[in-house]
Coordinates of C-alpha atoms in Angstrom, one line a residue:
Chain A
M97 CA -25.7 -7.2 27.8
S98 CA -24.0 -9.1 24.8
V99 CA -26.2 -10.1 21.9
E100 CA -24.1 -13.0 21.2
P101 CA -23.4 -16.1 23.2
E102 CA -20.5 -16.5 25.2
S103 CA -19.1 -19.4 23.1
L104 CA -19.4 -17.1 19.9
E105 CA -17.5 -14.5 21.2
A106 CA -14.8 -17.1 22.7
L107 CA -14.5 -18.2 18.7
I108 CA -14.5 -14.8 17.2
A109 CA -11.8 -13.9 19.7
E110 CA -9.9 -17.5 18.9
F111 CA -10.1 -16.3 15.1
A112 CA -9.0 -12.3 15.7
G113 CA -6.0 -14.1 17.3
L114 CA -4.6 -15.2 14.0
P115 CA -2.3 -12.9 12.1
G116 CA -4.2 -10.4 9.5
I117 CA -7.4 -11.2 11.2
G118 CA -9.4 -8.2 12.4
Q119 CA -12.4 -8.3 14.7
K120 CA -14.9 -7.9 11.4
T121 CA -13.4 -10.7 9.5
A122 CA -13.2 -12.9 12.7
R123 CA -17.0 -12.5 13.4
R124 CA -17.3 -13.1 9.8
L125 CA -15.2 -16.3 9.9
A126 CA -16.9 -17.5 13.3
Y127 CA -20.8 -16.9 11.9
H128 CA -19.7 -18.8 8.8
V129 CA -18.5 -21.5 10.6
L130 CA -21.7 -22.1 12.2
T131 CA -23.6 -22.1 9.2
R132 CA -21.8 -25.3 7.6
P133 CA -22.8 -28.8 7.9
K134 CA -22.1 -30.3 11.5
S135 CA -19.9 -32.8 9.6
D136 CA -17.8 -30.1 7.8
I137 CA -17.1 -28.4 11.1
E138 CA -16.1 -31.6 13.1
R139 CA -13.6 -32.6 10.4
F140 CA -12.5 -29.0 10.4
A141 CA -11.8 -29.2 14.2
G142 CA -10.5 -32.9 13.6
N143 CA -7.7 -31.8 11.0
L144 CA -7.0 -28.8 13.3
T145 CA -6.4 -30.9 16.6
N146 CA -4.4 -33.6 14.1
A147 CA -1.9 -31.0 12.5
I148 CA -1.1 -29.7 16.4
E149 CA -0.7 -33.7 17.8
K150 CA 1.5 -34.6 14.8
V151 CA 3.2 -31.8 13.2
H152 CA 6.3 -30.7 15.1
P153 CA 9.6 -28.9 14.1
C154 CA 12.2 -31.4 12.5
P155 CA 15.0 -32.0 15.2
K156 CA 17.5 -31.2 12.4
C157 CA 16.5 -28.2 10.8
H158 CA 13.4 -26.9 12.3
A159 CA 10.9 -27.0 9.2
F160 CA 7.5 -28.3 10.0
T161 CA 6.8 -31.9 9.6
D162 CA 4.7 -34.8 10.9
E163 CA 7.5 -37.6 10.5
E164 CA 10.4 -38.1 13.0
Q165 CA 12.5 -36.1 10.6
C166 CA 11.7 -34.0 7.7
P167 CA 11.6 -35.7 4.2
I168 CA 14.4 -33.0 3.1
C169 CA 16.6 -33.9 5.8
S170 CA 16.4 -37.4 5.2
E171 CA 16.5 -37.6 1.7
R172 CA 19.4 -34.9 1.2
Q173 CA 21.9 -36.2 3.2
G174 CA 25.3 -35.3 2.0
A175 CA 24.4 -32.3 0.0
K176 CA 26.9 -29.5 0.5
A177 CA 24.6 -26.3 0.3
M178 CA 22.2 -25.1 2.8
C179 CA 19.8 -22.2 2.8
V180 CA 18.7 -20.3 5.8
V181 CA 15.2 -19.2 5.9
E182 CA 13.1 -17.3 8.6
K183 CA 9.7 -19.3 8.5
S184 CA 9.3 -22.7 7.4
S185 CA 6.7 -21.6 4.5
D186 CA 9.9 -20.0 3.1
I187 CA 11.0 -23.1 1.9
L188 CA 7.7 -23.8 -0.2
P189 CA 9.1 -21.3 -3.4
F190 CA 12.4 -22.6 -3.4
E191 CA 11.2 -26.2 -3.5
R192 CA 8.5 -25.2 -5.8
S193 CA 11.1 -23.4 -8.3
G194 CA 13.2 -26.9 -8.2
I195 CA 16.3 -24.6 -8.2
F196 CA 17.8 -25.4 -5.0
K197 CA 18.4 -29.3 -4.4
G198 CA 20.3 -28.6 -0.8
L199 CA 19.4 -28.7 2.9
Y200 CA 17.6 -26.3 4.8
F201 CA 17.5 -24.3 8.4
V202 CA 14.5 -22.4 9.7
L203 CA 15.1 -19.8 12.1
G204 CA 11.7 -19.3 13.3
N205 CA 12.4 -15.7 13.7
V206 CA 15.1 -13.0 13.3
I207 CA 17.1 -11.3 15.8
S208 CA 15.4 -8.4 17.9
P209 CA 16.7 -7.3 21.0
L210 CA 13.5 -5.2 21.4
D211 CA 11.3 -8.4 21.4
G212 CA 14.1 -10.4 23.1
I213 CA 15.0 -12.6 20.4
G214 CA 19.0 -13.5 20.1
P215 CA 20.9 -16.2 18.4
E216 CA 19.6 -18.5 21.3
Q217 CA 16.1 -18.3 20.7
L218 CA 17.7 -19.2 16.7
H219 CA 19.2 -22.3 17.4
L220 CA 22.1 -20.6 15.4
S221 CA 24.8 -22.4 17.8
Q222 CA 22.9 -25.8 16.3
L223 CA 23.4 -24.3 12.7
V224 CA 27.2 -23.8 13.2
Q225 CA 27.6 -27.2 14.4
R226 CA 25.3 -28.6 11.3
I227 CA 27.3 -26.9 9.4
K228 CA 30.6 -28.2 10.7
D229 CA 29.3 -31.6 11.2
E230 CA 27.8 -31.9 7.9
G231 CA 31.3 -30.5 5.7
I232 CA 28.5 -27.8 4.1
E233 CA 30.5 -25.9 1.4
E234 CA 27.9 -23.2 0.8
L235 CA 25.5 -21.2 3.3
V236 CA 22.8 -19.4 1.2
L237 CA 20.9 -16.8 3.8
A238 CA 17.4 -16.0 2.3
L239 CA 16.4 -13.6 4.8
G240 CA 14.4 -10.4 4.4
S241 CA 15.3 -6.9 4.1
S242 CA 14.6 -5.8 7.2
P243 CA 17.5 -4.1 9.3
E244 CA 16.5 -7.5 12.0
A245 CA 17.1 -9.7 9.2
D246 CA 20.7 -7.6 8.0
S247 CA 21.4 -8.4 11.8
T248 CA 20.6 -12.0 11.8
A249 CA 22.7 -12.4 8.5
L250 CA 25.9 -10.7 9.9
M251 CA 25.3 -12.5 13.3
I252 CA 25.8 -16.0 11.5
D253 CA 28.6 -14.5 9.5
R254 CA 30.4 -13.5 12.6
M255 CA 29.8 -17.0 14.3
L256 CA 31.5 -18.4 11.0
A257 CA 34.2 -16.4 11.2
G258 CA 37.4 -18.1 10.0
S259 CA 35.5 -21.1 8.8
S260 CA 36.0 -21.9 4.9
V261 CA 32.0 -22.0 4.0
K262 CA 31.0 -19.8 1.5
R263 CA 28.6 -17.2 2.4
T264 CA 26.1 -16.0 0.2
R265 CA 22.6 -14.2 0.3
L266 CA 20.1 -13.8 -2.0
A267 CA 20.0 -10.8 -4.9
R268 CA 17.6 -8.1 -4.4
G269 CA 16.0 -6.5 -7.2
I270 CA 13.6 -5.9 -9.9
P271 CA 10.8 -9.0 -10.2
M272 CA 10.2 -11.0 -13.4
G273 CA 8.2 -9.6 -15.7
S274 CA 7.8 -6.2 -14.1
D275 CA 7.9 -2.9 -16.2
L276 CA 11.0 -0.9 -15.1
E277 CA 8.8 2.4 -15.1
F278 CA 6.9 0.9 -12.1
V279 CA 9.7 -0.1 -10.1
D280 CA 10.1 1.8 -6.9
E281 CA 13.1 3.6 -6.0
I282 CA 14.4 1.5 -3.4
T283 CA 13.8 -1.8 -5.1
M284 CA 15.9 0.3 -8.1
L285 CA 18.5 1.1 -6.0
R286 CA 19.4 -2.3 -4.9
A287 CA 19.1 -3.5 -8.3
F288 CA 21.7 -1.5 -9.3
E289 CA 24.0 -2.0 -6.5
G290 CA 23.5 -5.8 -7.4
R291 CA 24.2 -5.2 -11.2
V292 CA 26.0 -8.2 -13.2
S293 CA 28.5 -8.2 -16.2
L294 CA 27.2 -9.4 -19.4
Chain B
M167 CA -8.5 20.5 9.8
L168 CA -5.1 21.4 8.7
E169 CA -3.9 18.5 10.6
A170 CA -6.2 16.0 9.2
V171 CA -5.4 17.0 5.8
H172 CA -1.3 17.0 6.9
L173 CA -1.9 13.8 8.1
L174 CA -3.7 12.2 4.9
L175 CA -0.8 13.8 2.8
Q176 CA 1.8 13.1 4.8
G177 CA 1.1 10.1 7.0
F178 CA 1.8 11.9 10.4
S179 CA 0.6 14.5 12.5
F180 CA 2.4 17.9 12.7
R181 CA 1.4 18.0 16.4
A182 CA 0.6 14.6 18.2
R183 CA 3.4 11.8 18.9
D184 CA 0.7 9.3 18.6
L185 CA -2.4 9.1 16.4
K186 CA -4.6 8.1 19.4
E187 CA -4.2 11.8 20.7
L188 CA -6.2 12.9 17.7
I189 CA -9.6 11.0 19.1
A190 CA -12.0 13.1 20.6
W191 CA -12.4 12.9 24.6
N192 CA -15.7 11.2 24.4
A193 CA -15.2 9.1 21.6
D194 CA -13.7 5.5 20.8
E195 CA -12.7 6.2 17.3
M196 CA -11.5 8.8 14.7
I197 CA -12.2 8.4 11.0
L198 CA -10.5 10.6 8.2
R199 CA -11.5 10.3 4.6
G200 CA -10.0 12.6 2.3
S201 CA -9.8 12.8 -2.0
F202 CA -7.0 13.9 -3.6
Y203 CA -6.2 15.0 -7.2
D204 CA -3.0 15.6 -9.2
E205 CA -2.7 15.9 -13.0
S206 CA -2.7 11.9 -13.3
H207 CA -3.6 10.6 -10.2
E208 CA -6.6 10.5 -7.4
W209 CA -6.1 9.1 -4.1
N210 CA -9.1 8.1 -1.9
R211 CA -7.6 7.9 1.5
A212 CA -9.1 6.8 4.8
L213 CA -7.5 6.4 8.4
Q214 CA -9.4 4.8 10.8
V215 CA -7.6 5.1 14.3
G216 CA -9.2 3.3 17.8
N217 CA -8.7 1.1 21.1
A218 CA -8.8 -1.8 18.3
G219 CA -5.9 -0.7 16.4
T220 CA -5.4 1.5 13.2
V221 CA -7.1 0.9 9.7
V222 CA -5.1 2.6 6.5
K223 CA -6.7 2.5 3.1
E224 CA -5.8 3.9 0.0
N225 CA -8.3 3.8 -3.1
G226 CA -9.7 0.9 -1.2
S227 CA -6.6 -1.2 -0.7
P228 CA -5.4 -1.9 3.0
L229 CA -2.1 -0.1 3.7
R230 CA 0.2 -1.4 6.6
T231 CA 0.8 2.0 8.2
A232 CA -0.4 5.5 7.8
S233 CA 3.3 6.7 6.9
S234 CA 2.5 4.6 3.6
F235 CA 0.8 7.8 2.8
F236 CA 4.3 9.9 2.8
G237 CA 5.8 10.5 -0.6
K238 CA 3.1 11.2 -3.2
M239 CA 1.8 14.7 -2.8
P240 CA 3.4 16.4 -0.1
A241 CA 2.3 19.0 2.5
V242 CA 4.1 21.6 4.2
I243 CA 2.8 23.3 7.4
M244 CA 3.6 26.7 8.4
Q245 CA 2.6 27.5 12.0
P246 CA 3.2 30.1 14.5
S247 CA 5.1 27.5 16.8
D248 CA 7.7 27.0 13.9
I249 CA 10.0 29.8 15.7
E250 CA 11.0 26.5 17.8
L251 CA 12.7 25.6 14.6
L252 CA 15.4 28.5 15.6
R253 CA 14.5 28.2 19.7
G254 CA 13.8 25.0 20.2
A255 CA 15.6 21.5 20.8
P256 CA 18.0 20.4 18.6
E257 CA 15.0 17.6 17.6
V258 CA 13.0 20.1 15.9
R259 CA 15.3 21.0 13.5
R260 CA 16.4 17.1 13.2
R261 CA 12.8 16.7 12.5
W262 CA 12.6 19.6 10.2
L263 CA 15.6 18.2 8.1
D264 CA 14.7 14.6 8.0
E265 CA 11.1 15.5 6.4
I266 CA 12.8 17.3 3.7
L267 CA 15.5 14.2 3.3
C268 CA 12.3 12.0 2.8
F269 CA 10.9 14.5 0.3
R270 CA 14.6 14.5 -1.8
S271 CA 14.1 10.3 -2.3
A272 CA 12.6 7.3 -1.0
A273 CA 16.1 5.8 -0.7
N274 CA 16.9 8.5 2.0
A275 CA 13.6 7.6 3.8
S276 CA 14.7 4.0 3.7
V277 CA 18.0 5.1 5.3
L278 CA 16.6 7.1 8.0
R279 CA 13.7 4.4 9.0
N280 CA 16.7 1.5 9.0
Y281 CA 18.9 3.7 11.1
K282 CA 15.9 4.7 13.6
R283 CA 15.3 1.3 14.0
V284 CA 18.8 -0.4 14.6
L285 CA 19.4 2.6 17.1
Q286 CA 15.8 1.1 18.9
Q287 CA 17.4 -2.3 18.9
R288 CA 21.1 -1.2 20.0
N289 CA 19.4 1.1 22.6
Q290 CA 17.4 -2.1 24.0
W291 CA 20.8 -4.2 24.2
L292 CA 22.5 -1.2 26.1
R293 CA 19.6 -1.2 28.4
Q294 CA 19.2 -4.5 28.7
F295 CA 23.2 -4.9 29.6
K296 CA 23.0 -1.8 32.0
K297 CA 20.2 -3.7 34.0
D298 CA 21.2 -7.3 34.1
G299 CA 25.7 -6.9 33.1
N300 CA 24.7 -9.2 29.9
A301 CA 22.1 -8.8 27.3
V302 CA 20.7 -11.3 24.2
G303 CA 23.3 -12.4 22.1
G304 CA 25.8 -11.1 24.2
E305 CA 28.8 -9.1 23.0
D306 CA 28.8 -10.5 19.4
L307 CA 25.6 -9.1 18.6
F308 CA 26.6 -5.6 20.2
Q309 CA 29.2 -5.6 17.8
V310 CA 26.9 -6.4 15.0
L311 CA 24.5 -3.9 15.9
T312 CA 27.2 -1.1 16.4
G313 CA 28.5 -2.4 12.8
Q314 CA 25.0 -1.8 11.2
L315 CA 24.8 1.3 13.2
V316 CA 27.9 2.9 11.7
E317 CA 27.1 1.9 8.1
L318 CA 23.3 3.7 8.3
G319 CA 24.5 6.6 10.6
A320 CA 27.4 7.0 7.8
K321 CA 25.0 6.9 5.2
L322 CA 22.3 9.4 7.1
W323 CA 25.2 11.7 8.0
S324 CA 26.3 12.1 4.7
I325 CA 22.9 12.6 2.8
R326 CA 22.0 15.4 5.6
L327 CA 25.6 17.3 5.1
E328 CA 24.7 17.3 1.4
L329 CA 21.1 18.4 1.8
S330 CA 21.9 21.1 4.4
K331 CA 24.7 22.7 1.8
E332 CA 22.1 22.6 -0.8
I333 CA 19.4 24.4 1.5
S334 CA 21.5 26.8 3.0
P335 CA 21.6 29.4 -0.1
I336 CA 17.8 28.7 -0.5
I337 CA 16.9 30.0 3.1
T338 CA 19.3 32.9 2.9
G339 CA 17.2 33.6 0.0
Y340 CA 13.9 33.7 1.3
Y341 CA 15.5 35.2 4.6
R342 CA 16.4 38.1 2.5
R343 CA 13.0 38.8 0.9
L344 CA 11.4 38.4 4.2
S345 CA 13.6 40.8 6.0
G346 CA 14.2 42.9 3.5
G347 CA 17.8 42.9 4.5
V348 CA 21.2 41.7 3.0
D349 CA 22.0 38.9 6.1
E350 CA 23.0 35.7 5.0
I351 CA 22.0 32.6 6.6
T352 CA 24.0 29.7 6.8
C353 CA 22.6 26.2 7.5
D354 CA 25.6 24.3 8.8
Y355 CA 25.4 20.8 10.0
K356 CA 26.7 20.4 13.7
S357 CA 27.6 16.7 14.0
S358 CA 27.8 14.8 17.6
I359 CA 30.7 12.6 15.9
L360 CA 33.1 15.1 14.6
R361 CA 32.8 19.0 15.3
E362 CA 34.7 20.4 12.2
F363 CA 35.9 18.8 8.9
D364 CA 39.5 19.8 7.8
A365 CA 38.8 19.3 4.1
S366 CA 36.8 21.6 2.5
G367 CA 33.3 20.2 0.8
I368 CA 31.8 16.8 2.3
P369 CA 33.7 14.2 3.3
N370 CA 33.2 10.7 1.4
E371 CA 31.4 8.1 3.1
D372 CA 33.8 6.1 4.2
M373 CA 35.7 8.9 6.0
L374 CA 32.2 9.3 7.9
K375 CA 32.3 5.6 8.8
N376 CA 35.6 5.7 10.1
A377 CA 35.1 8.6 12.4
F378 CA 31.5 7.2 13.5
A379 CA 33.2 3.9 14.4
E380 CA 36.0 5.5 16.2
K381 CA 33.5 7.6 18.1
L382 CA 31.5 4.3 19.2
A383 CA 34.5 2.7 19.9
G384 CA 35.5 5.6 22.3
L385 CA 32.3 5.7 24.0
E386 CA 31.5 2.0 24.3
L387 CA 32.0 1.7 28.2
V388 CA 30.1 4.6 29.0
E389 CA 27.1 3.5 26.7
K390 CA 27.1 0.4 28.5
L391 CA 27.1 2.1 31.9
Q392 CA 24.6 4.6 30.6
G393 CA 22.5 2.0 28.4
I394 CA 21.9 4.3 25.6
T395 CA 23.8 5.4 22.2
M396 CA 25.4 8.2 22.8
S397 CA 26.4 9.5 19.6
G398 CA 25.5 9.6 16.4
P399 CA 22.9 11.3 13.2
H400 CA 20.5 11.1 16.2
K401 CA 22.2 13.7 18.5
D402 CA 23.0 16.1 15.7
D403 CA 21.9 19.8 15.3
L404 CA 21.7 22.4 12.7
A405 CA 23.2 25.7 13.3
L406 CA 21.6 28.6 11.6
C407 CA 23.6 31.5 11.8
A408 CA 23.0 35.1 10.9
S409 CA 26.3 37.0 10.2
G410 CA 28.3 34.7 11.9
Y411 CA 26.3 34.3 15.2
E412 CA 23.9 31.6 15.9
M413 CA 20.4 33.0 15.8
R414 CA 19.1 30.5 18.6
S415 CA 20.9 32.5 21.2
V416 CA 21.2 36.1 19.3
G417 CA 18.5 36.2 17.1
S418 CA 15.4 38.7 17.5
Q419 CA 12.0 37.5 17.6
G420 CA 11.8 39.0 14.2
Q421 CA 14.9 37.5 12.7
C422 CA 13.6 33.9 13.9
R423 CA 10.4 34.2 12.7
S424 CA 11.6 35.2 9.3
A425 CA 14.1 32.5 9.4
A426 CA 11.3 30.0 9.9
I427 CA 9.0 31.0 7.3
A428 CA 12.4 30.8 5.0
M429 CA 13.1 27.0 6.4
R430 CA 9.8 26.3 5.2
F431 CA 9.7 27.6 1.9
A432 CA 12.9 25.8 1.3
A433 CA 11.2 22.5 2.3
V434 CA 8.6 23.5 -0.5
D435 CA 11.2 23.9 -3.0
V436 CA 12.8 20.6 -2.3
A437 CA 9.4 19.0 -2.4
S438 CA 8.5 20.8 -5.8
R439 CA 11.9 19.8 -7.5
Y440 CA 12.1 16.1 -6.3
L441 CA 8.7 15.2 -5.5
A442 CA 5.6 17.2 -6.4
K443 CA 4.2 20.4 -5.7
P444 CA 3.3 20.7 -2.2
V445 CA 0.0 21.5 -0.7
L446 CA 0.7 24.4 1.4
L447 CA -1.0 24.6 4.6
L448 CA -0.9 27.9 6.8
D449 CA -1.8 28.1 10.3
D450 CA -2.6 31.4 11.5
I451 CA 0.7 32.7 10.7
F452 CA 0.2 36.3 9.5
A453 CA -1.3 37.5 12.9
E454 CA 2.4 37.6 14.4
L455 CA 4.0 39.2 11.6
D456 CA 4.4 43.0 10.4
V457 CA 3.0 44.3 7.6
N458 CA 6.4 44.0 5.5
R459 CA 6.9 40.4 6.2
R460 CA 3.2 39.7 5.8
D461 CA 3.3 41.2 2.5
A462 CA 6.6 39.3 1.6
V463 CA 4.7 35.8 2.9
A464 CA 2.1 36.8 0.7
A465 CA 3.7 37.3 -2.5
L466 CA 6.1 34.1 -2.0
V467 CA 2.8 32.1 -1.5
R468 CA 1.4 33.5 -4.4
E469 CA 4.8 32.6 -6.4
K470 CA 4.7 29.2 -5.4
D471 CA 1.5 28.5 -7.1
C472 CA 0.7 25.8 -4.6
Q473 CA -2.8 24.9 -3.5
V474 CA -3.1 26.7 -0.2
L475 CA -5.3 26.0 3.0
I476 CA -5.4 29.0 5.5
A477 CA -6.5 28.6 9.1
T478 CA -7.2 31.8 10.5
P479 CA -9.8 33.8 13.2
Q480 CA -9.8 36.9 11.1
F481 CA -10.7 36.5 7.6
E482 CA -10.6 39.9 6.7
E483 CA -7.1 40.5 7.8
L484 CA -5.6 37.8 5.3
P485 CA -3.1 39.7 2.6
F486 CA -4.9 38.0 -0.2
K487 CA -8.5 36.9 -1.4
A488 CA -9.3 33.3 -1.1
D489 CA -10.9 31.3 -4.0
S490 CA -13.4 29.8 -1.4
E491 CA -14.1 30.2 2.2
I492 CA -15.0 27.6 5.1
S493 CA -16.3 28.3 8.4
L494 CA -15.5 26.3 11.3
S495 CA -17.8 26.4 14.3
D496 CA -18.1 24.3 17.6

């Protein structure tokens, strides 16, 4: 016999299905939710439903938006640089820094035959078409450092063979403000490989 | 107990492939906790393995996997089944070499990890192609994965060649002390890509890359029919030879045991030189050795000045006195 009501168990299972949430944290969150005033919980549930109903991927760049087209695609028409990222949330650090004023393209994942994810699932044909149609001059690949991210970057590079678009990728190396003494070997290796002339 | 210490230091078991195999028959989970110290660090580690998943912690902070334990305080295990290093399948020798390679640097470990990952992805592509006549990403993705495999494979090949050259004389040195003989043992890297190199010394990475790319190009049709990557560092082997003869087939039991112990001491040397002095775990290795070899091993263990944990059913037969004794019973 379970001590917890069935509906509470179902709520715990929902929380446990979220990334980075284990069974214990899921239980803590579920119990916390139940101790909140009913109005707070209704607002929370309302926001959840609202987000699901209104937020969708932008048809041009696949970043999440609640408009027909995301504000970046709408406002930066004519930009000649495009940054390719894995997740919608990867756009935020670029925008916060204000360093990049171009367009984005969100892949949603990286290539992995083990997970059945290939170029088709990442809309790579759409990316290539957009580059041609919009006369993109530089494509910045801002993907991770895993072998799968490398496969994805190489695949994009291959699909753009013969095109004049400049392909670049973000530098890898020592984070700002960190002490060299504490930099791990692999980061140091990448930083050394990517050293630049003074 | 040795396995528990090994697992908390190295991040993997020297016996079980899957950590779930370590859970007792009538239990749902396994929890290990251990504290380790050296001159300047202290690590409190915990590992919980159960049906719900694996939880790994170091000094209270969660780690992604148990393999994150690796690379701080190494451990080297010596056990009777080490004779498989000589007699067993190439995989056993590759695993030994790769462990030492990871002792040498974290960059080597990263190359090995990425090579294995790309190999898995390429094998999956080939399996799907064999089954359906087409696979995710088509021919373009296959060429991308092949390019990545060649790049990482050549790096791994080069690292292993350099390492086998470095440890060959170390193994000979230990073997001579253990066998009391003058035999020279060579530890030659046997590549599945190229059998021999005409130039003396280690070929550069570009040469290895070209050789690997050519080999895979030649095998492409067969690989697509078989659904698996058929050549590369994952198929390579080490040839341990004494006086020019491969010990795997002609070595006596005693010679093979001495060579296996010599290989383990070589691992201790590499770990001490590039990482840190390892904890030495001896799992009942003295019972199978004659008196001379037992004394030689005991002398070497003393010389290494490592922390040593010995498991034995017959305490009185140990060739040295322990600082402390732990008795385990059911």
